[in-house]
Coordinates of C-alpha atoms in Angstrom, one line a residue:
M649 CA -0.1 0.2 0.3
H650 CA 3.0 2.4 0.8
C651 CA 4.3 1.7 -2.8
L652 CA 1.0 2.4 -4.3
N653 CA 0.6 5.9 -2.3
V654 CA 4.4 6.8 -3.4
F655 CA 3.3 5.8 -7.1
L656 CA 0.3 7.8 -7.0
H657 CA 2.2 10.8 -6.4
L658 CA 4.5 10.2 -9.5
Q659 CA 2.1 11.4 -12.2
T660 CA 3.9 14.0 -14.2
S661 CA 6.2 13.9 -17.1
K662 CA 9.2 15.4 -15.1
Q663 CA 9.2 12.5 -12.5
N664 CA 9.5 9.5 -15.1
Y665 CA 13.3 9.4 -13.8
L666 CA 12.2 9.1 -10.0
K667 CA 9.7 6.2 -11.3
H668 CA 12.6 4.4 -13.2
I669 CA 14.7 4.7 -9.6
F670 CA 11.4 3.4 -8.1
Y671 CA 11.5 0.2 -10.3
T672 CA 15.3 -0.1 -10.1
E673 CA 15.7 0.1 -6.2
I674 CA 12.7 -2.8 -5.8
I675 CA 14.8 -5.0 -7.9
K676 CA 18.3 -4.4 -6.8
S677 CA 17.1 -4.8 -2.9
H678 CA 16.5 -8.4 -3.7
A679 CA 19.3 -10.9 -4.8
F680 CA 17.3 -12.4 -8.0
P681 CA 19.3 -14.1 -10.9
E682 CA 19.4 -12.1 -13.9
P683 CA 16.9 -13.7 -15.7
E684 CA 14.3 -13.7 -13.0
K685 CA 15.3 -10.1 -12.6
Q686 CA 14.1 -9.1 -16.0
Q687 CA 10.8 -11.2 -15.5
L688 CA 10.3 -9.2 -12.3
W689 CA 11.3 -6.0 -13.9
E690 CA 8.5 -6.8 -16.5
I691 CA 6.0 -7.9 -14.0
I692 CA 6.5 -5.0 -11.8
N693 CA 6.4 -2.6 -15.0
D694 CA 3.2 -4.0 -16.0
E695 CA 1.2 -3.8 -12.9
L696 CA 2.5 -0.1 -12.0
Q697 CA 1.3 0.8 -15.7
D698 CA -1.8 -0.7 -14.9
I699 CA -2.2 1.3 -11.8
L700 CA -1.2 4.6 -13.7
K701 CA -4.0 3.9 -16.1
K702 CA -6.6 3.3 -13.3
Y703 CA -5.8 6.2 -11.1
S704 CA -4.5 8.8 -13.9
L705 CA -7.0 11.3 -15.6
D706 CA -4.9 12.1 -18.1
F707 CA -6.6 11.5 -21.5
S708 CA -5.1 11.3 -24.8
K709 CA -6.0 15.1 -26.5
E710 CA -6.4 13.1 -29.9
Q711 CA -9.7 11.4 -27.9
M712 CA -11.2 14.5 -26.5
K713 CA -13.6 16.4 -28.3
I714 CA -13.5 20.1 -27.8
F715 CA -16.9 22.4 -27.4
N716 CA -16.7 26.1 -27.1
D717 CA -19.0 27.2 -24.4
P718 CA -19.9 30.8 -23.9
I719 CA -19.8 30.4 -20.1
H720 CA -16.9 27.8 -19.4
G721 CA -14.7 28.5 -22.8
H722 CA -13.3 25.5 -24.6
I723 CA -14.2 22.3 -22.8
A724 CA -13.1 18.8 -23.8
L725 CA -15.0 15.9 -23.4
H726 CA -14.4 12.1 -23.3
P727 CA -15.5 10.1 -26.4
L728 CA -17.9 8.1 -24.4
L729 CA -19.8 11.3 -23.3
V730 CA -19.6 12.6 -26.9
K731 CA -21.4 9.3 -28.0
I732 CA -24.0 10.3 -25.6
T733 CA -24.5 13.5 -26.5
D734 CA -25.0 12.2 -30.2
T735 CA -28.0 10.0 -29.0
P736 CA -31.9 11.3 -29.8
Q737 CA -32.6 11.5 -26.0
F738 CA -29.8 13.7 -25.5
Q739 CA -30.3 15.9 -28.6
R740 CA -33.6 16.2 -27.5
L741 CA -32.9 18.8 -24.8
R742 CA -32.0 21.2 -27.6
H743 CA -35.7 21.8 -27.7
I744 CA -36.4 22.5 -24.0
K745 CA -35.9 26.0 -22.7
Q746 CA -33.7 26.1 -19.8
L747 CA -35.9 28.5 -17.9
G748 CA -39.3 28.0 -19.3
G749 CA -41.8 30.5 -19.5
T750 CA -38.9 33.0 -18.4
Y751 CA -37.7 33.5 -21.9
L752 CA -40.9 35.1 -23.0
V753 CA -40.1 38.0 -20.5
Y754 CA -36.4 38.0 -20.4
P755 CA -35.8 37.8 -24.1
G756 CA -32.1 37.0 -23.7
A757 CA -32.9 33.8 -21.7
S758 CA -32.9 31.4 -24.8
H759 CA -30.6 28.9 -23.8
N760 CA -31.5 25.3 -23.3
R761 CA -30.9 22.5 -21.1
F762 CA -28.7 21.1 -23.9
E763 CA -25.6 23.2 -23.2
H764 CA -26.5 23.6 -19.2
S765 CA -25.9 19.5 -19.2
L766 CA -22.8 20.0 -21.1
G767 CA -21.3 22.5 -18.7
V768 CA -22.4 20.3 -15.7
A769 CA -20.5 17.7 -17.0
Y770 CA -17.5 20.0 -17.4
L771 CA -17.6 21.0 -14.0
A772 CA -18.3 17.8 -12.4
G773 CA -14.8 16.6 -14.2
C774 CA -13.4 19.7 -12.9
L775 CA -14.2 19.2 -8.9
V776 CA -13.3 15.3 -9.5
K777 CA -10.0 16.3 -10.8
I778 CA -9.1 18.7 -8.0
L779 CA -9.9 16.3 -5.4
H780 CA -8.0 13.6 -7.3
D781 CA -4.4 15.8 -7.6
N782 CA -5.0 17.1 -4.3
Q783 CA -6.1 14.0 -2.2
P784 CA -4.3 11.1 -4.2
E785 CA -5.4 9.2 -0.9
L786 CA -8.9 9.3 -2.0
K787 CA -8.0 6.8 -4.6
I788 CA -10.2 8.3 -7.4
T789 CA -9.8 6.3 -10.4
R790 CA -10.7 7.2 -14.3
Q791 CA -13.8 5.1 -13.9
D792 CA -15.0 7.5 -11.1
F793 CA -14.3 10.5 -13.2
L794 CA -16.2 9.2 -16.1
C795 CA -19.1 8.1 -14.1
V796 CA -19.6 11.5 -12.4
Q797 CA -19.3 13.2 -15.3
I798 CA -21.9 11.2 -17.5
A799 CA -24.0 11.7 -14.3
G800 CA -23.8 15.4 -14.8
L801 CA -24.2 15.2 -18.5
C802 CA -27.4 13.1 -18.0
H803 CA -28.8 14.6 -14.9
D804 CA -31.8 16.9 -16.9
L805 CA -32.7 14.3 -19.4
G806 CA -35.7 14.1 -17.8
H807 CA -37.3 17.5 -18.1
G808 CA -40.4 18.0 -19.9
P809 CA -41.7 20.9 -22.0
F810 CA -40.7 24.3 -20.7
S811 CA -38.7 22.4 -18.0
H812 CA -40.1 22.8 -14.5
V813 CA -43.4 23.9 -15.7
F814 CA -44.1 20.1 -16.6
D815 CA -43.1 18.5 -13.4
G816 CA -43.8 21.4 -11.1
L817 CA -47.2 22.7 -12.6
F818 CA -48.5 20.4 -14.9
I819 CA -48.3 16.9 -13.6
P820 CA -49.6 17.9 -10.0
K821 CA -52.8 19.7 -12.1
A822 CA -53.2 16.7 -14.1
K823 CA -53.0 14.3 -10.9
K824 CA -55.4 16.4 -9.1
I825 CA -57.9 16.5 -12.0
K826 CA -58.0 12.6 -11.9
Q827 CA -58.5 12.5 -8.3
I828 CA -61.5 14.8 -8.6
R829 CA -62.9 12.9 -11.3
G830 CA -62.2 9.7 -9.9
L831 CA -60.4 8.8 -12.9
P832 CA -57.7 5.9 -12.7
D833 CA -54.6 7.7 -11.4
D834 CA -51.2 5.8 -11.9
I835 CA -49.1 9.2 -11.7
P836 CA -46.5 8.6 -8.9
E837 CA -46.5 10.6 -6.0
K838 CA -44.3 13.6 -6.3
W839 CA -42.9 12.7 -9.6
K840 CA -39.9 14.5 -10.5
H841 CA -37.7 14.7 -13.7
E842 CA -34.9 12.9 -12.1
Q843 CA -36.9 9.6 -12.1
M844 CA -37.4 10.2 -15.7
S845 CA -33.5 11.1 -16.1
V846 CA -32.9 7.8 -15.0
L847 CA -35.2 5.9 -17.6
M848 CA -33.8 7.9 -20.0
F849 CA -30.3 7.0 -19.3
D850 CA -30.9 3.4 -19.5
D851 CA -32.7 4.1 -22.9
I852 CA -29.4 5.4 -24.1
V853 CA -27.2 2.5 -22.7
K854 CA -29.3 0.3 -24.3
S855 CA -29.4 1.9 -27.8
L856 CA -25.4 2.3 -27.3
K857 CA -25.1 -1.4 -26.9
T858 CA -27.5 -2.0 -29.8
E859 CA -24.8 -0.8 -31.8
N860 CA -21.7 -1.9 -29.9
E861 CA -22.1 -4.4 -27.1
N862 CA -18.6 -3.5 -25.5
V863 CA -19.2 0.3 -25.8
L864 CA -19.1 0.4 -21.6
K865 CA -16.0 -2.2 -21.4
E866 CA -14.1 -0.6 -24.0
H867 CA -13.9 2.7 -21.7
G868 CA -13.5 0.5 -18.4
L869 CA -17.1 0.8 -17.3
D870 CA -19.4 -2.0 -16.4
D871 CA -23.4 -2.8 -15.2
K872 CA -22.0 -1.6 -11.5
D873 CA -20.8 2.0 -13.2
V874 CA -24.3 2.2 -14.6
T875 CA -26.0 1.8 -11.4
F876 CA -23.6 4.6 -10.1
I877 CA -24.2 6.9 -12.5
K878 CA -28.5 6.3 -11.9
E879 CA -27.5 6.7 -8.1
L880 CA -25.7 10.3 -8.8
I881 CA -28.4 11.5 -11.0
E882 CA -31.1 11.0 -8.3
G883 CA -28.7 12.1 -5.5
A884 CA -28.0 10.2 -2.2
K885 CA -30.6 11.0 0.4
D886 CA -29.4 13.0 3.2
S887 CA -28.8 11.6 7.0
V888 CA -28.9 7.9 5.8
A889 CA -27.3 5.8 8.8
E890 CA -26.5 3.0 6.9
W891 CA -24.8 3.0 3.6
T892 CA -27.3 1.4 0.9
Y893 CA -26.0 2.4 -2.4
E894 CA -24.7 -0.2 -4.9
G895 CA -22.5 1.6 -7.3
R896 CA -19.7 2.8 -4.8
A897 CA -18.5 1.8 -1.2
E898 CA -19.2 4.2 1.7
D899 CA -15.3 5.7 1.4
K900 CA -16.5 7.1 -2.0
S901 CA -19.9 8.9 -0.4
F902 CA -18.1 12.1 -1.6
L903 CA -18.9 11.5 -4.9
Y904 CA -22.5 11.6 -4.4
E905 CA -22.6 15.3 -3.3
I906 CA -20.8 16.6 -6.8
V907 CA -24.1 16.5 -9.4
A908 CA -26.8 16.4 -7.1
N909 CA -26.0 17.4 -3.3
K910 CA -28.7 16.5 -1.0
Q911 CA -26.7 17.3 1.7
N912 CA -26.2 20.9 1.7
G913 CA -27.3 21.9 -1.7
I914 CA -24.0 22.8 -2.9
D915 CA -23.2 21.1 -6.4
V916 CA -21.9 21.8 -9.8
D917 CA -25.7 21.8 -11.3
K918 CA -26.0 25.0 -9.5
W919 CA -22.8 26.2 -10.4
D920 CA -23.4 26.0 -13.9
Y921 CA -27.0 27.5 -14.0
F922 CA -26.1 30.4 -12.0
A923 CA -23.2 31.8 -14.0
R924 CA -25.2 30.7 -17.1
D925 CA -28.7 32.1 -16.3
C926 CA -27.0 35.3 -14.7
H927 CA -25.1 35.6 -18.0
H928 CA -28.3 35.4 -20.3
L929 CA -30.6 37.1 -18.1
G930 CA -28.0 40.1 -17.4
I931 CA -28.3 39.8 -13.9
R932 CA -25.2 40.0 -11.9
N933 CA -23.5 37.0 -10.6
S934 CA -21.6 37.7 -7.2
F935 CA -20.8 34.0 -6.6
D936 CA -17.5 32.7 -7.6
H937 CA -17.3 29.0 -8.6
H938 CA -13.8 29.1 -9.6
R939 CA -12.7 30.0 -6.3
L940 CA -14.4 27.8 -4.5
L941 CA -13.3 24.9 -6.6
K942 CA -9.9 25.5 -5.4
F943 CA -10.6 25.2 -1.8
A944 CA -12.8 22.1 -2.1
R945 CA -11.7 19.1 0.1
V946 CA -12.7 16.1 1.5
C947 CA -12.9 15.5 5.4
K948 CA -14.3 12.6 7.5
I949 CA -17.7 14.0 9.3
N950 CA -19.1 11.7 11.8
G951 CA -17.7 8.6 10.0
R952 CA -18.3 9.5 6.3
N953 CA -16.3 11.4 3.6
H954 CA -17.8 14.6 2.9
I955 CA -17.0 17.5 0.5
C956 CA -15.7 20.6 2.8
F957 CA -14.3 24.2 2.0
R958 CA -12.0 26.7 3.3
D959 CA -13.4 28.6 6.3
K960 CA -12.5 31.7 4.7
E961 CA -14.6 30.7 2.0
A962 CA -17.8 31.2 4.1
D963 CA -19.0 34.5 2.8
N964 CA -18.4 33.0 -0.9
V965 CA -20.5 30.4 -0.1
Y966 CA -23.4 32.7 1.1
D967 CA -23.0 34.5 -1.8
M968 CA -24.0 31.1 -3.7
F969 CA -27.2 30.9 -1.8
R970 CA -27.8 34.5 -2.0
T971 CA -27.4 34.2 -5.7
R972 CA -30.2 31.4 -5.5
Y973 CA -32.6 33.6 -3.8
T974 CA -31.9 36.7 -6.4
L975 CA -32.6 34.4 -9.4
H976 CA -35.9 33.3 -8.0
R977 CA -37.0 36.7 -6.7
Q978 CA -36.1 38.7 -9.8
A979 CA -36.3 35.9 -13.0
Y980 CA -37.8 32.5 -11.8
Q981 CA -40.6 33.8 -9.8
H982 CA -41.2 36.9 -11.5
K983 CA -44.5 37.9 -11.4
I984 CA -45.2 37.8 -15.0
C985 CA -43.0 34.8 -15.8
N986 CA -45.1 32.8 -13.0
I987 CA -48.6 33.8 -14.6
I988 CA -47.5 32.8 -18.0
E989 CA -46.4 29.5 -16.9
E990 CA -49.5 28.8 -15.0
M991 CA -51.2 29.9 -18.2
F992 CA -49.1 27.1 -20.1
A993 CA -49.7 24.5 -17.6
E994 CA -53.3 25.0 -17.9
A995 CA -53.4 24.6 -21.6
L996 CA -51.6 21.5 -21.2
V997 CA -54.2 20.3 -18.9
L998 CA -56.8 21.0 -21.4
A999 CA -55.1 19.4 -24.2
D1000 CA -54.3 16.3 -22.2
R1001 CA -57.1 14.3 -23.3
D1002 CA -57.7 16.2 -26.6
L1003 CA -54.5 16.4 -28.2
H1004 CA -53.7 12.9 -29.8
E1005 CA -57.6 12.5 -30.5
G1006 CA -57.9 10.6 -33.9
K1007 CA -54.2 9.0 -33.3
P1008 CA -53.8 5.4 -32.6
E1009 CA -55.2 4.2 -29.7
D1010 CA -52.1 3.2 -28.2
M1011 CA -50.8 6.5 -28.1
L1012 CA -50.6 8.0 -24.5
K1013 CA -51.9 11.3 -23.2
I1014 CA -49.3 13.8 -22.4
S1015 CA -49.7 13.2 -18.6
E1016 CA -49.5 9.2 -19.4
A1017 CA -46.0 10.1 -21.3
I1018 CA -44.0 9.7 -17.9
K1019 CA -44.7 5.7 -18.1
T1020 CA -42.1 5.3 -20.7
A1021 CA -38.8 6.7 -21.8
E1022 CA -39.8 6.3 -25.5
E1023 CA -43.2 8.3 -25.3
Y1024 CA -41.5 10.7 -22.9
S1025 CA -38.6 11.5 -25.6
K1026 CA -41.3 13.0 -28.2
L1027 CA -42.2 15.6 -25.6
T1028 CA -40.5 19.2 -26.3
D1029 CA -41.3 22.6 -26.2
E1030 CA -42.5 22.2 -29.6
I1031 CA -45.9 20.8 -28.1
F1032 CA -46.9 24.6 -27.7
E1033 CA -46.5 25.1 -31.5
Q1034 CA -48.2 21.8 -32.1
I1035 CA -51.3 23.2 -30.0
L1036 CA -51.2 26.5 -31.3
S1037 CA -51.1 25.5 -35.0
S1038 CA -53.9 23.0 -34.7
N1039 CA -57.4 23.4 -36.1
A1040 CA -58.9 20.8 -34.0
D1041 CA -62.1 22.0 -32.3
N1042 CA -61.3 19.9 -29.4
L1043 CA -58.3 22.1 -28.5
K1044 CA -60.0 25.5 -28.9
K1045 CA -59.8 26.2 -25.1
S1046 CA -56.0 25.2 -24.9
R1047 CA -55.2 26.9 -27.9
N1048 CA -57.1 30.1 -26.7
I1049 CA -55.1 30.2 -23.8
L1050 CA -51.6 30.2 -26.0
E1051 CA -52.9 32.8 -28.4
K1052 CA -53.4 35.2 -25.1
I1053 CA -49.7 34.1 -24.3
V1054 CA -48.6 35.1 -28.0
W1055 CA -50.5 38.5 -28.2
R1056 CA -49.4 39.3 -24.7
K1057 CA -53.1 39.5 -23.2
L1058 CA -52.0 38.4 -20.3
P1059 CA -53.6 38.5 -16.7
K1060 CA -53.2 42.0 -14.9
F1061 CA -50.8 41.9 -11.9
V1062 CA -52.9 43.6 -9.1
G1063 CA -50.5 43.3 -5.9
E1064 CA -48.1 41.5 -3.9
A1065 CA -47.6 41.0 -0.1
R1066 CA -45.1 39.3 1.9
L1067 CA -47.1 36.8 4.3
T1068 CA -46.2 37.2 8.1
E1069 CA -48.0 34.5 9.4
K1070 CA -46.5 31.0 8.7
N1071 CA -48.3 28.0 7.4
K1072 CA -51.3 30.1 5.8
S1073 CA -52.6 28.0 3.1
K1074 CA -53.3 29.0 -0.4
E1075 CA -57.1 28.0 0.7
D1076 CA -57.2 30.0 3.6
L1077 CA -56.0 32.9 1.7
T1078 CA -58.2 32.5 -1.2
E1079 CA -61.5 32.4 1.1
T1080 CA -60.1 35.5 3.2
W1081 CA -59.8 37.6 -0.2
K1082 CA -63.0 36.3 -1.6
A1083 CA -64.8 37.8 1.6
A1084 CA -62.7 40.9 1.3
V1085 CA -63.8 41.3 -2.5
Q1086 CA -67.2 40.9 -1.5
K1087 CA -67.3 43.3 1.6
Y1088 CA -65.5 46.1 -0.6
K1089 CA -67.3 48.7 -1.8
P1090 CA -65.9 50.1 -5.3
T1091 CA -65.1 54.0 -5.3
D1092 CA -66.5 54.1 -8.6
P1093 CA -70.0 52.9 -8.6
T1094 CA -69.8 51.9 -12.1
V1095 CA -67.3 49.1 -11.4
S1096 CA -68.1 45.7 -9.6
L1097 CA -65.6 43.1 -8.4
N1098 CA -65.6 39.4 -8.6
A1099 CA -63.4 37.2 -6.7
E1100 CA -63.6 34.7 -9.4
E1101 CA -61.7 37.2 -11.7
L1102 CA -58.8 37.9 -9.1
P1103 CA -57.1 34.4 -8.2
V1104 CA -54.8 34.3 -5.6
Y1105 CA -51.3 32.6 -6.0
V1106 CA -48.6 31.8 -3.2
V1107 CA -44.7 31.9 -4.1
D1108 CA -42.3 30.4 -2.0
L1109 CA -38.7 32.0 -1.8
D1110 CA -35.7 30.7 -0.1
H1111 CA -32.0 30.1 0.2
G1112 CA -32.4 26.5 -0.6
M1113 CA -33.0 25.0 2.8
K1114 CA -36.7 26.4 3.4
D1115 CA -36.7 28.4 6.6
K1116 CA -32.8 27.0 7.6
N1117 CA -29.8 28.6 7.3
P1118 CA -27.9 26.8 4.6
I1119 CA -24.5 27.7 6.0
E1120 CA -25.3 25.6 8.9
S1121 CA -25.2 22.4 7.0
I1122 CA -21.8 23.1 5.2
Y1123 CA -18.4 21.8 6.8
F1124 CA -15.3 23.9 6.9
Y1125 CA -11.7 23.4 7.2
S1126 CA -8.8 25.9 8.6
K1127 CA -5.3 26.2 6.8
R1128 CA -3.8 25.0 10.0
N1129 CA -5.9 21.3 10.0
N1130 CA -7.3 20.5 6.6
N1131 CA -8.1 17.1 7.8
Q1132 CA -10.7 18.1 10.2
A1133 CA -13.7 20.1 9.3
S1134 CA -16.7 21.7 11.4
T1135 CA -19.5 23.8 10.8
I1136 CA -18.7 27.6 10.9
K1137 CA -19.2 29.5 14.2
Y1138 CA -21.7 32.1 14.2
Y1139 CA -19.5 34.9 15.3
Q1140 CA -17.0 34.1 12.2
L1141 CA -20.2 35.2 9.9
S1142 CA -20.4 38.5 8.9
S1143 CA -23.3 40.4 11.0
F1144 CA -24.9 41.9 7.9
L1145 CA -26.3 38.3 6.9
P1146 CA -30.2 37.9 7.3
K1147 CA -31.9 36.4 10.1
K1148 CA -34.7 34.8 8.4
F1149 CA -33.8 32.8 5.1
N1150 CA -37.1 32.3 3.7
E1151 CA -40.4 34.3 2.8
E1152 CA -43.8 33.6 1.2
L1153 CA -45.3 35.9 -1.2
V1154 CA -49.1 36.3 -2.0
R1155 CA -49.7 37.8 -5.6
V1156 CA -53.3 38.6 -7.0
Y1157 CA -54.0 39.0 -10.8
Y1158 CA -57.0 40.0 -12.7
R1159 CA -58.1 37.4 -15.2
R1160 CA -60.9 38.0 -17.3
T1161 CA -63.4 34.6 -17.3
D1162 CA -63.7 32.9 -20.4
D1163 CA -67.5 33.7 -21.0
Q1164 CA -66.7 37.2 -20.3
T1165 CA -67.3 40.1 -23.3
V1166 CA -64.0 41.9 -24.2
E1167 CA -63.8 44.9 -22.1
D1168 CA -62.5 48.0 -23.3
K1169 CA -59.0 49.0 -21.8
M1170 CA -60.5 52.1 -19.7
E1171 CA -63.2 49.4 -18.3
E1172 CA -60.3 47.0 -17.5
K1173 CA -57.9 49.7 -16.0
K1174 CA -60.9 50.6 -13.4
K1175 CA -61.3 47.3 -12.4
V1176 CA -57.5 46.8 -11.7
E1177 CA -57.5 50.0 -10.0
E1178 CA -60.2 49.2 -7.7
A1179 CA -58.9 45.8 -7.2
E1180 CA -55.5 47.4 -6.2
K1181 CA -57.4 49.2 -3.4
C1182 CA -59.3 46.3 -2.4
F1183 CA -55.6 44.5 -2.2
Q1184 CA -54.4 47.3 0.1
I1185 CA -57.3 46.8 2.5
W1186 CA -56.7 43.4 2.6
C1187 CA -53.2 43.4 3.3
T1188 CA -53.6 45.8 6.1
E1189 CA -56.3 43.8 7.9
H1190 CA -54.5 40.3 7.5
F1191 CA -50.8 41.0 7.2
G1192 CA -50.4 44.0 9.1
L1193 CA -49.0 46.1 6.5
P1194 CA -49.4 49.8 6.3

């Protein structure tokens, strides 16, 4: 084992001479006959070359393919990753907007899941390589490196049309309708895109093996590595007392924190989309992932290996969580972005039963496409144009909603307030709002308000861990002792950090009902103005707002 550790440190071309001395001294130290010395030399040389190949992350430049990325510059990807990107399942990501309906508010946010996935694969490789170079005792192999990169590449394969609109809005709405109508409900509880990413990855492996049965073996991977990649995509659950994962042993637990970190939320997925989204949205990114990469280190915490960071990087880590909040506040949960995505989800629900009417009987509904990777791979943002360009009568309601989005005939924003009471449900808020609307007496006698035209929406904003301070879940090491880590002390943090790390916003919009005649702009303006006054009274009475 001592020889292995020495050898792992001898990895640069300048140290070839030292390796030669290392081999020679082993043979000289034993009195073997000359023929046996030569044989022993060959055995040792072959074994050490195998070790070098196993633990070296230096790949032939001729093998790698270069991508020019606007965020990370020129990035090199292994040929196996390139094979994956060249499959229809991965190319599908070119047709799924990274930020869903946000693109319809921020014109620059036209980037797709495709380029984000390339970026995550690249950053995953960067983090693994830094840990490998700085801590050879971790025994990170090139198989580990490839698996983590592939997981980063494939983690978003399961996203549906307009990204989180599908799994965050449409699927829950479809499930609720099935329950209300007493229809067979086979949609899994809390279905997430990661589940489909795993199925899609299985599909990719199957298709690659159809062309070449030994495609994984040629790159040193096997079925256990495939299991490992799928575990990385889903992420290891936090606070697991007993190690139950099959892809890697417990000593490699830190690898499960690189792509989808469910321990504290610090992973390369966020690092890429923070940088990428800020770039395309025109929002300043104060978080420096390049610097944090340099100070990443694995330490043993409560008997298990975790990725930790230098204590002086605490403020930089907080900037990461603050960037997340800023992106949600200014873009992802923007008042117009939200209502557009709600409208699109509503249009999908209305088209769920009717989009494939007249098609083969075995063609699944939109919400049922999650059953198989084959059907799901047909779903992209193009469904928007598919519905919009249809002349079918049964898609008229769905088409009308999308036409309103195109013509920017959107619900009018009435007001927004921060909730001061915890655990206030949307149902309770809706009831008190309806009562406020009925009680309100308009200052303009020609205007009457209808609560059905003034829906309530609740928006959750946090720093990544609900109401908890995310810094408290992160371990830091010091310059003097880089093998032990602990949580940061309160007095070591800036006094300017917030005391509260989440908030709920209640929003009200004015939406004309479908059977309502088209109003002129003046009449609509009057209704919105009266609704704003009613909203202010409601806020004062229920949230203590001035």
